[in-house]
Amino acid sequence: QRMDVNADGDLLLLAQAAIKFTKKPQPVARTFNIRKPVADLTTASEVAAISAAVAELADGLAVMLRP
């Protein structure tokens, strides 16, 4: 839904995911609100924060996929 750097210098990643399993009647849904510090105003620091946030999102999605 959203990924940007706030006034405090933190990268915010807001995402929602839903997974429907064929053997379960209800989908599994979760909202992710991930905050990572950006060390400084360089592109490299912002990319590092994005990488860490996406990695955390991927870990959360993997947990959702466990039966």
PDB file with SEQRES, HELIX, SHEET and CRYST1 records, atoms N, CA, C and O in Angstrom:
SEQRES   1 A   67  GLN ARG MET ASP VAL ASN ALA ASP GLY ASP LEU LEU LEU          
SEQRES   2 A   67  LEU ALA GLN ALA ALA ILE LYS PHE THR LYS LYS PRO GLN          
SEQRES   3 A   67  PRO VAL ALA ARG THR PHE ASN ILE ARG LYS PRO VAL ALA          
SEQRES   4 A   67  ASP LEU THR THR ALA SER GLU VAL ALA ALA ILE SER ALA          
SEQRES   5 A   67  ALA VAL ALA GLU LEU ALA ASP GLY LEU ALA VAL MET LEU          
SEQRES   6 A   67  ARG PRO                                                      
HELIX    1 AA1 THR A   43  LEU A   65  1                                  23    
SHEET    1 AA1 3 ARG A   2  VAL A   5  0                                        
SHEET    2 AA1 3 ASP A  10  ILE A  19 -1                                        
SHEET    3 AA1 3 VAL A  28  PRO A  37 -1                                        
CRYST1    1.000    1.000    1.000  90.00  90.00  90.00 P 1           1          
ATOM      1  N   GLN A   1       0.800  -1.194   0.000  1.00  0.00           N  
ATOM      2  CA  GLN A   1       0.000   0.000   0.000  1.00  0.00           C  
ATOM      3  C   GLN A   1       0.846   1.262   0.000  1.00  0.00           C  
ATOM      4  O   GLN A   1       0.534   2.241  -0.679  1.00  0.00           O  
ATOM      5  N   ARG A   2       1.943   1.218   0.790  1.00  0.00           N  
ATOM      6  CA  ARG A   2       2.717   2.441   0.932  1.00  0.00           C  
ATOM      7  C   ARG A   2       4.149   2.109   1.333  1.00  0.00           C  
ATOM      8  O   ARG A   2       4.385   1.196   2.124  1.00  0.00           O  
ATOM      9  N   MET A   3       5.111   2.863   0.778  1.00  0.00           N  
ATOM     10  CA  MET A   3       6.490   2.770   1.215  1.00  0.00           C  
ATOM     11  C   MET A   3       7.134   4.127   0.978  1.00  0.00           C  
ATOM     12  O   MET A   3       7.273   4.570  -0.162  1.00  0.00           O  
ATOM     13  N   ASP A   4       7.526   4.783   2.066  1.00  0.00           N  
ATOM     14  CA  ASP A   4       8.197   6.064   1.945  1.00  0.00           C  
ATOM     15  C   ASP A   4       8.978   6.365   3.220  1.00  0.00           C  
ATOM     16  O   ASP A   4       8.886   5.636   4.208  1.00  0.00           O  
ATOM     17  N   VAL A   5       9.738   7.440   3.179  1.00  0.00           N  
ATOM     18  CA  VAL A   5      10.517   7.881   4.335  1.00  0.00           C  
ATOM     19  C   VAL A   5       9.739   9.005   5.009  1.00  0.00           C  
ATOM     20  O   VAL A   5       9.332   9.968   4.360  1.00  0.00           O  
ATOM     21  N   ASN A   6       9.534   8.869   6.334  1.00  0.00           N  
ATOM     22  CA  ASN A   6       8.771   9.878   7.066  1.00  0.00           C  
ATOM     23  C   ASN A   6       9.674  11.015   7.538  1.00  0.00           C  
ATOM     24  O   ASN A   6      10.877  11.006   7.276  1.00  0.00           O  
ATOM     25  N   ALA A   7       9.100  11.985   8.227  1.00  0.00           N  
ATOM     26  CA  ALA A   7       9.838  13.157   8.700  1.00  0.00           C  
ATOM     27  C   ALA A   7      10.917  12.797   9.715  1.00  0.00           C  
ATOM     28  O   ALA A   7      11.888  13.537   9.871  1.00  0.00           O  
ATOM     29  N   ASP A   8      10.759  11.670  10.406  1.00  0.00           N  
ATOM     30  CA  ASP A   8      11.756  11.227  11.385  1.00  0.00           C  
ATOM     31  C   ASP A   8      12.933  10.513  10.734  1.00  0.00           C  
ATOM     32  O   ASP A   8      13.896  10.156  11.414  1.00  0.00           O  
ATOM     33  N   GLY A   9      12.863  10.302   9.421  1.00  0.00           N  
ATOM     34  CA  GLY A   9      13.939   9.621   8.718  1.00  0.00           C  
ATOM     35  C   GLY A   9      13.818   8.110   8.726  1.00  0.00           C  
ATOM     36  O   GLY A   9      14.793   7.410   8.453  1.00  0.00           O  
ATOM     37  N   ASP A  10      12.643   7.600   9.033  1.00  0.00           N  
ATOM     38  CA  ASP A  10      12.407   6.151   9.011  1.00  0.00           C  
ATOM     39  C   ASP A  10      11.676   5.762   7.735  1.00  0.00           C  
ATOM     40  O   ASP A  10      10.786   6.476   7.274  1.00  0.00           O  
ATOM     41  N   LEU A  11      12.055   4.642   7.180  1.00  0.00           N  
ATOM     42  CA  LEU A  11      11.342   4.089   6.042  1.00  0.00           C  
ATOM     43  C   LEU A  11      10.126   3.342   6.576  1.00  0.00           C  
ATOM     44  O   LEU A  11      10.255   2.512   7.476  1.00  0.00           O  
ATOM     45  N   LEU A  12       8.966   3.625   6.038  1.00  0.00           N  
ATOM     46  CA  LEU A  12       7.739   2.945   6.433  1.00  0.00           C  
ATOM     47  C   LEU A  12       7.245   2.103   5.272  1.00  0.00           C  
ATOM     48  O   LEU A  12       7.139   2.580   4.142  1.00  0.00           O  
ATOM     49  N   LEU A  13       6.946   0.847   5.563  1.00  0.00           N  
ATOM     50  CA  LEU A  13       6.361  -0.053   4.570  1.00  0.00           C  
ATOM     51  C   LEU A  13       5.054  -0.559   5.145  1.00  0.00           C  
ATOM     52  O   LEU A  13       5.041  -1.253   6.162  1.00  0.00           O  
ATOM     53  N   LEU A  14       3.961  -0.214   4.498  1.00  0.00           N  
ATOM     54  CA  LEU A  14       2.640  -0.671   4.903  1.00  0.00           C  
ATOM     55  C   LEU A  14       2.117  -1.577   3.802  1.00  0.00           C  
ATOM     56  O   LEU A  14       1.990  -1.155   2.653  1.00  0.00           O  
ATOM     57  N   ALA A  15       1.816  -2.817   4.151  1.00  0.00           N  
ATOM     58  CA  ALA A  15       1.347  -3.789   3.153  1.00  0.00           C  
ATOM     59  C   ALA A  15       0.276  -4.679   3.762  1.00  0.00           C  
ATOM     60  O   ALA A  15       0.228  -4.876   4.976  1.00  0.00           O  
ATOM     61  N   GLN A  16      -0.569  -5.204   2.912  1.00  0.00           N  
ATOM     62  CA  GLN A  16      -1.574  -6.186   3.320  1.00  0.00           C  
ATOM     63  C   GLN A  16      -1.434  -7.407   2.426  1.00  0.00           C  
ATOM     64  O   GLN A  16      -1.146  -7.299   1.234  1.00  0.00           O  
ATOM     65  N   ALA A  17      -1.644  -8.560   3.024  1.00  0.00           N  
ATOM     66  CA  ALA A  17      -1.577  -9.803   2.262  1.00  0.00           C  
ATOM     67  C   ALA A  17      -2.696 -10.729   2.715  1.00  0.00           C  
ATOM     68  O   ALA A  17      -3.063 -10.752   3.890  1.00  0.00           O  
ATOM     69  N   ALA A  18      -3.225 -11.480   1.784  1.00  0.00           N  
ATOM     70  CA  ALA A  18      -4.235 -12.491   2.087  1.00  0.00           C  
ATOM     71  C   ALA A  18      -3.919 -13.737   1.266  1.00  0.00           C  
ATOM     72  O   ALA A  18      -3.580 -13.655   0.086  1.00  0.00           O  
ATOM     73  N   ILE A  19      -4.037 -14.878   1.913  1.00  0.00           N  
ATOM     74  CA  ILE A  19      -3.759 -16.155   1.261  1.00  0.00           C  
ATOM     75  C   ILE A  19      -4.951 -17.064   1.481  1.00  0.00           C  
ATOM     76  O   ILE A  19      -5.418 -17.225   2.609  1.00  0.00           O  
ATOM     77  N   LYS A  20      -5.441 -17.652   0.414  1.00  0.00           N  
ATOM     78  CA  LYS A  20      -6.564 -18.592   0.494  1.00  0.00           C  
ATOM     79  C   LYS A  20      -6.030 -19.987   0.233  1.00  0.00           C  
ATOM     80  O   LYS A  20      -5.489 -20.269  -0.837  1.00  0.00           O  
ATOM     81  N   PHE A  21      -6.187 -20.849   1.210  1.00  0.00           N  
ATOM     82  CA  PHE A  21      -5.790 -22.245   1.064  1.00  0.00           C  
ATOM     83  C   PHE A  21      -6.994 -23.055   0.598  1.00  0.00           C  
ATOM     84  O   PHE A  21      -8.126 -22.761   0.981  1.00  0.00           O  
ATOM     85  N   THR A  22      -6.757 -24.065  -0.220  1.00  0.00           N  
ATOM     86  CA  THR A  22      -7.871 -24.844  -0.759  1.00  0.00           C  
ATOM     87  C   THR A  22      -8.575 -25.660   0.323  1.00  0.00           C  
ATOM     88  O   THR A  22      -9.767 -25.940   0.191  1.00  0.00           O  
ATOM     89  N   LYS A  23      -7.880 -26.047   1.379  1.00  0.00           N  
ATOM     90  CA  LYS A  23      -8.479 -26.898   2.412  1.00  0.00           C  
ATOM     91  C   LYS A  23      -8.972 -26.125   3.627  1.00  0.00           C  
ATOM     92  O   LYS A  23      -9.456 -26.730   4.584  1.00  0.00           O  
ATOM     93  N   LYS A  24      -8.858 -24.807   3.607  1.00  0.00           N  
ATOM     94  CA  LYS A  24      -9.341 -23.991   4.725  1.00  0.00           C  
ATOM     95  C   LYS A  24     -10.407 -23.029   4.207  1.00  0.00           C  
ATOM     96  O   LYS A  24     -10.228 -22.411   3.158  1.00  0.00           O  
ATOM     97  N   PRO A  25     -11.519 -22.898   4.939  1.00  0.00           N  
ATOM     98  CA  PRO A  25     -12.604 -22.050   4.445  1.00  0.00           C  
ATOM     99  C   PRO A  25     -12.282 -20.549   4.504  1.00  0.00           C  
ATOM    100  O   PRO A  25     -12.752 -19.786   3.661  1.00  0.00           O  
ATOM    101  N   GLN A  26     -11.502 -20.130   5.471  1.00  0.00           N  
ATOM    102  CA  GLN A  26     -11.208 -18.710   5.640  1.00  0.00           C  
ATOM    103  C   GLN A  26      -9.794 -18.380   5.158  1.00  0.00           C  
ATOM    104  O   GLN A  26      -8.854 -19.124   5.435  1.00  0.00           O  
ATOM    105  N   PRO A  27      -9.644 -17.281   4.447  1.00  0.00           N  
ATOM    106  CA  PRO A  27      -8.290 -16.879   4.048  1.00  0.00           C  
ATOM    107  C   PRO A  27      -7.498 -16.395   5.263  1.00  0.00           C  
ATOM    108  O   PRO A  27      -8.071 -15.960   6.262  1.00  0.00           O  
ATOM    109  N   VAL A  28      -6.197 -16.477   5.159  1.00  0.00           N  
ATOM    110  CA  VAL A  28      -5.310 -15.937   6.176  1.00  0.00           C  
ATOM    111  C   VAL A  28      -4.942 -14.535   5.709  1.00  0.00           C  
ATOM    112  O   VAL A  28      -4.436 -14.361   4.601  1.00  0.00           O  
ATOM    113  N   ALA A  29      -5.191 -13.542   6.543  1.00  0.00           N  
ATOM    114  CA  ALA A  29      -4.910 -12.161   6.161  1.00  0.00           C  
ATOM    115  C   ALA A  29      -4.078 -11.485   7.239  1.00  0.00           C  
ATOM    116  O   ALA A  29      -4.191 -11.796   8.425  1.00  0.00           O  
ATOM    117  N   ARG A  30      -3.243 -10.559   6.801  1.00  0.00           N  
ATOM    118  CA  ARG A  30      -2.387  -9.850   7.755  1.00  0.00           C  
ATOM    119  C   ARG A  30      -2.015  -8.488   7.189  1.00  0.00           C  
ATOM    120  O   ARG A  30      -1.821  -8.330   5.984  1.00  0.00           O  
ATOM    121  N   THR A  31      -1.921  -7.523   8.070  1.00  0.00           N  
ATOM    122  CA  THR A  31      -1.395  -6.202   7.720  1.00  0.00           C  
ATOM    123  C   THR A  31       0.015  -6.100   8.272  1.00  0.00           C  
ATOM    124  O   THR A  31       0.265  -6.436   9.429  1.00  0.00           O  
ATOM    125  N   PHE A  32       0.918  -5.641   7.452  1.00  0.00           N  
ATOM    126  CA  PHE A  32       2.310  -5.451   7.855  1.00  0.00           C  
ATOM    127  C   PHE A  32       2.572  -3.945   7.967  1.00  0.00           C  
ATOM    128  O   PHE A  32       2.295  -3.189   7.036  1.00  0.00           O  
ATOM    129  N   ASN A  33       3.098  -3.528   9.094  1.00  0.00           N  
ATOM    130  CA  ASN A  33       3.482  -2.142   9.315  1.00  0.00           C  
ATOM    131  C   ASN A  33       4.941  -2.178   9.756  1.00  0.00           C  
ATOM    132  O   ASN A  33       5.238  -2.351  10.938  1.00  0.00           O  
ATOM    133  N   ILE A  34       5.834  -2.016   8.808  1.00  0.00           N  
ATOM    134  CA  ILE A  34       7.267  -2.211   9.040  1.00  0.00           C  
ATOM    135  C   ILE A  34       7.966  -0.851   8.997  1.00  0.00           C  
ATOM    136  O   ILE A  34       7.743  -0.048   8.092  1.00  0.00           O  
ATOM    137  N   ARG A  35       8.810  -0.617   9.988  1.00  0.00           N  
ATOM    138  CA  ARG A  35       9.559   0.636  10.090  1.00  0.00           C  
ATOM    139  C   ARG A  35      11.049   0.307  10.193  1.00  0.00           C  
ATOM    140  O   ARG A  35      11.458  -0.483  11.044  1.00  0.00           O  
ATOM    141  N   LYS A  36      11.845   0.910   9.335  1.00  0.00           N  
ATOM    142  CA  LYS A  36      13.293   0.705   9.346  1.00  0.00           C  
ATOM    143  C   LYS A  36      13.990   2.065   9.328  1.00  0.00           C  
ATOM    144  O   LYS A  36      13.590   2.949   8.571  1.00  0.00           O  
ATOM    145  N   PRO A  37      15.019   2.244  10.146  1.00  0.00           N  
ATOM    146  CA  PRO A  37      15.736   3.531  10.134  1.00  0.00           C  
ATOM    147  C   PRO A  37      16.569   3.680   8.860  1.00  0.00           C  
ATOM    148  O   PRO A  37      17.135   2.714   8.348  1.00  0.00           O  
ATOM    149  N   VAL A  38      16.626   4.908   8.370  1.00  0.00           N  
ATOM    150  CA  VAL A  38      17.506   5.244   7.254  1.00  0.00           C  
ATOM    151  C   VAL A  38      18.682   5.994   7.871  1.00  0.00           C  
ATOM    152  O   VAL A  38      18.498   7.052   8.472  1.00  0.00           O  
ATOM    153  N   ALA A  39      19.873   5.457   7.726  1.00  0.00           N  
ATOM    154  CA  ALA A  39      21.053   5.975   8.428  1.00  0.00           C  
ATOM    155  C   ALA A  39      21.366   7.434   8.072  1.00  0.00           C  
ATOM    156  O   ALA A  39      21.705   8.230   8.948  1.00  0.00           O  
ATOM    157  N   ASP A  40      21.252   7.776   6.801  1.00  0.00           N  
ATOM    158  CA  ASP A  40      21.518   9.145   6.363  1.00  0.00           C  
ATOM    159  C   ASP A  40      20.748   9.407   5.079  1.00  0.00           C  
ATOM    160  O   ASP A  40      19.927   8.587   4.668  1.00  0.00           O  
ATOM    161  N   LEU A  41      21.002  10.527   4.452  1.00  0.00           N  
ATOM    162  CA  LEU A  41      20.211  10.925   3.283  1.00  0.00           C  
ATOM    163  C   LEU A  41      20.735  10.384   1.958  1.00  0.00           C  
ATOM    164  O   LEU A  41      20.323  10.853   0.897  1.00  0.00           O  
ATOM    165  N   THR A  42      21.626   9.416   2.001  1.00  0.00           N  
ATOM    166  CA  THR A  42      22.170   8.869   0.761  1.00  0.00           C  
ATOM    167  C   THR A  42      21.234   7.816   0.162  1.00  0.00           C  
ATOM    168  O   THR A  42      20.436   7.193   0.863  1.00  0.00           O  
ATOM    169  N   THR A  43      21.357   7.644  -1.130  1.00  0.00           N  
ATOM    170  CA  THR A  43      20.568   6.612  -1.810  1.00  0.00           C  
ATOM    171  C   THR A  43      20.917   5.232  -1.265  1.00  0.00           C  
ATOM    172  O   THR A  43      20.032   4.393  -1.094  1.00  0.00           O  
ATOM    173  N   ALA A  44      22.181   4.992  -0.994  1.00  0.00           N  
ATOM    174  CA  ALA A  44      22.606   3.684  -0.480  1.00  0.00           C  
ATOM    175  C   ALA A  44      21.930   3.365   0.854  1.00  0.00           C  
ATOM    176  O   ALA A  44      21.529   2.225   1.085  1.00  0.00           O  
ATOM    177  N   SER A  45      21.802   4.348   1.718  1.00  0.00           N  
ATOM    178  CA  SER A  45      21.151   4.118   3.016  1.00  0.00           C  
ATOM    179  C   SER A  45      19.661   3.834   2.848  1.00  0.00           C  
ATOM    180  O   SER A  45      19.101   2.982   3.538  1.00  0.00           O  
ATOM    181  N   GLU A  46      19.032   4.549   1.935  1.00  0.00           N  
ATOM    182  CA  GLU A  46      17.610   4.305   1.691  1.00  0.00           C  
ATOM    183  C   GLU A  46      17.394   2.923   1.082  1.00  0.00           C  
ATOM    184  O   GLU A  46      16.458   2.217   1.457  1.00  0.00           O  
ATOM    185  N   VAL A  47      18.254   2.538   0.145  1.00  0.00           N  
ATOM    186  CA  VAL A  47      18.143   1.206  -0.460  1.00  0.00           C  
ATOM    187  C   VAL A  47      18.376   0.119   0.588  1.00  0.00           C  
ATOM    188  O   VAL A  47      17.709  -0.915   0.560  1.00  0.00           O  
ATOM    189  N   ALA A  48      19.302   0.337   1.501  1.00  0.00           N  
ATOM    190  CA  ALA A  48      19.542  -0.637   2.569  1.00  0.00           C  
ATOM    191  C   ALA A  48      18.307  -0.784   3.456  1.00  0.00           C  
ATOM    192  O   ALA A  48      17.952  -1.896   3.846  1.00  0.00           O  
ATOM    193  N   ALA A  49      17.654   0.332   3.773  1.00  0.00           N  
ATOM    194  CA  ALA A  49      16.437   0.276   4.584  1.00  0.00           C  
ATOM    195  C   ALA A  49      15.311  -0.431   3.827  1.00  0.00           C  
ATOM    196  O   ALA A  49      14.564  -1.215   4.411  1.00  0.00           O  
ATOM    197  N   ILE A  50      15.192  -0.153   2.525  1.00  0.00           N  
ATOM    198  CA  ILE A  50      14.179  -0.831   1.703  1.00  0.00           C  
ATOM    199  C   ILE A  50      14.444  -2.331   1.689  1.00  0.00           C  
ATOM    200  O   ILE A  50      13.518  -3.128   1.842  1.00  0.00           O  
ATOM    201  N   SER A  51      15.684  -2.710   1.509  1.00  0.00           N  
ATOM    202  CA  SER A  51      16.046  -4.128   1.488  1.00  0.00           C  
ATOM    203  C   SER A  51      15.676  -4.812   2.795  1.00  0.00           C  
ATOM    204  O   SER A  51      15.128  -5.914   2.782  1.00  0.00           O  
ATOM    205  N   ALA A  52      15.967  -4.176   3.916  1.00  0.00           N  
ATOM    206  CA  ALA A  52      15.637  -4.759   5.224  1.00  0.00           C  
ATOM    207  C   ALA A  52      14.123  -4.869   5.414  1.00  0.00           C  
ATOM    208  O   ALA A  52      13.634  -5.854   5.967  1.00  0.00           O  
ATOM    209  N   ALA A  53      13.386  -3.861   4.956  1.00  0.00           N  
ATOM    210  CA  ALA A  53      11.926  -3.888   5.095  1.00  0.00           C  
ATOM    211  C   ALA A  53      11.309  -4.985   4.234  1.00  0.00           C  
ATOM    212  O   ALA A  53      10.421  -5.707   4.686  1.00  0.00           O  
ATOM    213  N   VAL A  54      11.779  -5.110   2.999  1.00  0.00           N  
ATOM    214  CA  VAL A  54      11.249  -6.148   2.103  1.00  0.00           C  
ATOM    215  C   VAL A  54      11.613  -7.540   2.620  1.00  0.00           C  
ATOM    216  O   VAL A  54      10.821  -8.473   2.492  1.00  0.00           O  
ATOM    217  N   ALA A  55      12.790  -7.684   3.195  1.00  0.00           N  
ATOM    218  CA  ALA A  55      13.180  -8.968   3.785  1.00  0.00           C  
ATOM    219  C   ALA A  55      12.252  -9.334   4.935  1.00  0.00           C  
ATOM    220  O   ALA A  55      11.846 -10.489   5.063  1.00  0.00           O  
ATOM    221  N   GLU A  56      11.914  -8.354   5.776  1.00  0.00           N  
ATOM    222  CA  GLU A  56      10.986  -8.616   6.886  1.00  0.00           C  
ATOM    223  C   GLU A  56       9.596  -8.977   6.359  1.00  0.00           C  
ATOM    224  O   GLU A  56       8.928  -9.856   6.903  1.00  0.00           O  
ATOM    225  N   LEU A  57       9.169  -8.295   5.305  1.00  0.00           N  
ATOM    226  CA  LEU A  57       7.879  -8.617   4.681  1.00  0.00           C  
ATOM    227  C   LEU A  57       7.899 -10.046   4.138  1.00  0.00           C  
ATOM    228  O   LEU A  57       6.940 -10.792   4.337  1.00  0.00           O  
ATOM    229  N   ALA A  58       8.968 -10.432   3.461  1.00  0.00           N  
ATOM    230  CA  ALA A  58       9.085 -11.797   2.918  1.00  0.00           C  
ATOM    231  C   ALA A  58       9.054 -12.838   4.037  1.00  0.00           C  
ATOM    232  O   ALA A  58       8.428 -13.887   3.885  1.00  0.00           O  
ATOM    233  N   ASP A  59       9.718 -12.562   5.151  1.00  0.00           N  
ATOM    234  CA  ASP A  59       9.661 -13.491   6.279  1.00  0.00           C  
ATOM    235  C   ASP A  59       8.242 -13.633   6.806  1.00  0.00           C  
ATOM    236  O   ASP A  59       7.806 -14.738   7.130  1.00  0.00           O  
ATOM    237  N   GLY A  60       7.522 -12.526   6.893  1.00  0.00           N  
ATOM    238  CA  GLY A  60       6.137 -12.576   7.361  1.00  0.00           C  
ATOM    239  C   GLY A  60       5.240 -13.348   6.401  1.00  0.00           C  
ATOM    240  O   GLY A  60       4.362 -14.093   6.835  1.00  0.00           O  
ATOM    241  N   LEU A  61       5.456 -13.176   5.099  1.00  0.00           N  
ATOM    242  CA  LEU A  61       4.670 -13.924   4.121  1.00  0.00           C  
ATOM    243  C   LEU A  61       4.965 -15.410   4.206  1.00  0.00           C  
ATOM    244  O   LEU A  61       4.061 -16.233   4.066  1.00  0.00           O  
ATOM    245  N   ALA A  62       6.221 -15.759   4.434  1.00  0.00           N  
ATOM    246  CA  ALA A  62       6.593 -17.164   4.564  1.00  0.00           C  
ATOM    247  C   ALA A  62       5.891 -17.807   5.762  1.00  0.00           C  
ATOM    248  O   ALA A  62       5.445 -18.951   5.685  1.00  0.00           O  
ATOM    249  N   VAL A  63       5.798 -17.078   6.849  1.00  0.00           N  
ATOM    250  CA  VAL A  63       5.086 -17.585   8.031  1.00  0.00           C  
ATOM    251  C   VAL A  63       3.626 -17.830   7.705  1.00  0.00           C  
ATOM    252  O   VAL A  63       3.044 -18.823   8.142  1.00  0.00           O  
ATOM    253  N   MET A  64       3.026 -16.915   6.930  1.00  0.00           N  
ATOM    254  CA  MET A  64       1.618 -17.083   6.558  1.00  0.00           C  
ATOM    255  C   MET A  64       1.391 -18.325   5.706  1.00  0.00           C  
ATOM    256  O   MET A  64       0.301 -18.898   5.735  1.00  0.00           O  
ATOM    257  N   LEU A  65       2.390 -18.747   4.954  1.00  0.00           N  
ATOM    258  CA  LEU A  65       2.250 -19.889   4.052  1.00  0.00           C  
ATOM    259  C   LEU A  65       2.366 -21.238   4.756  1.00  0.00           C  
ATOM    260  O   LEU A  65       2.065 -22.276   4.165  1.00  0.00           O  
ATOM    261  N   ARG A  66       2.793 -21.227   5.990  1.00  0.00           N  
ATOM    262  CA  ARG A  66       2.898 -22.504   6.722  1.00  0.00           C  
ATOM    263  C   ARG A  66       1.506 -23.034   7.017  1.00  0.00           C  
ATOM    264  O   ARG A  66       0.636 -22.292   7.473  1.00  0.00           O  
ATOM    265  N   PRO A  67       1.299 -24.313   6.760  1.00  0.00           N  
ATOM    266  CA  PRO A  67      -0.041 -24.890   7.010  1.00  0.00           C  
ATOM    267  C   PRO A  67      -0.372 -25.007   8.477  1.00  0.00           C  
ATOM    268  O   PRO A  67      -1.456 -25.472   8.830  1.00  0.00           O  
TER     269      PRO A  67                                                      
END                                                                             
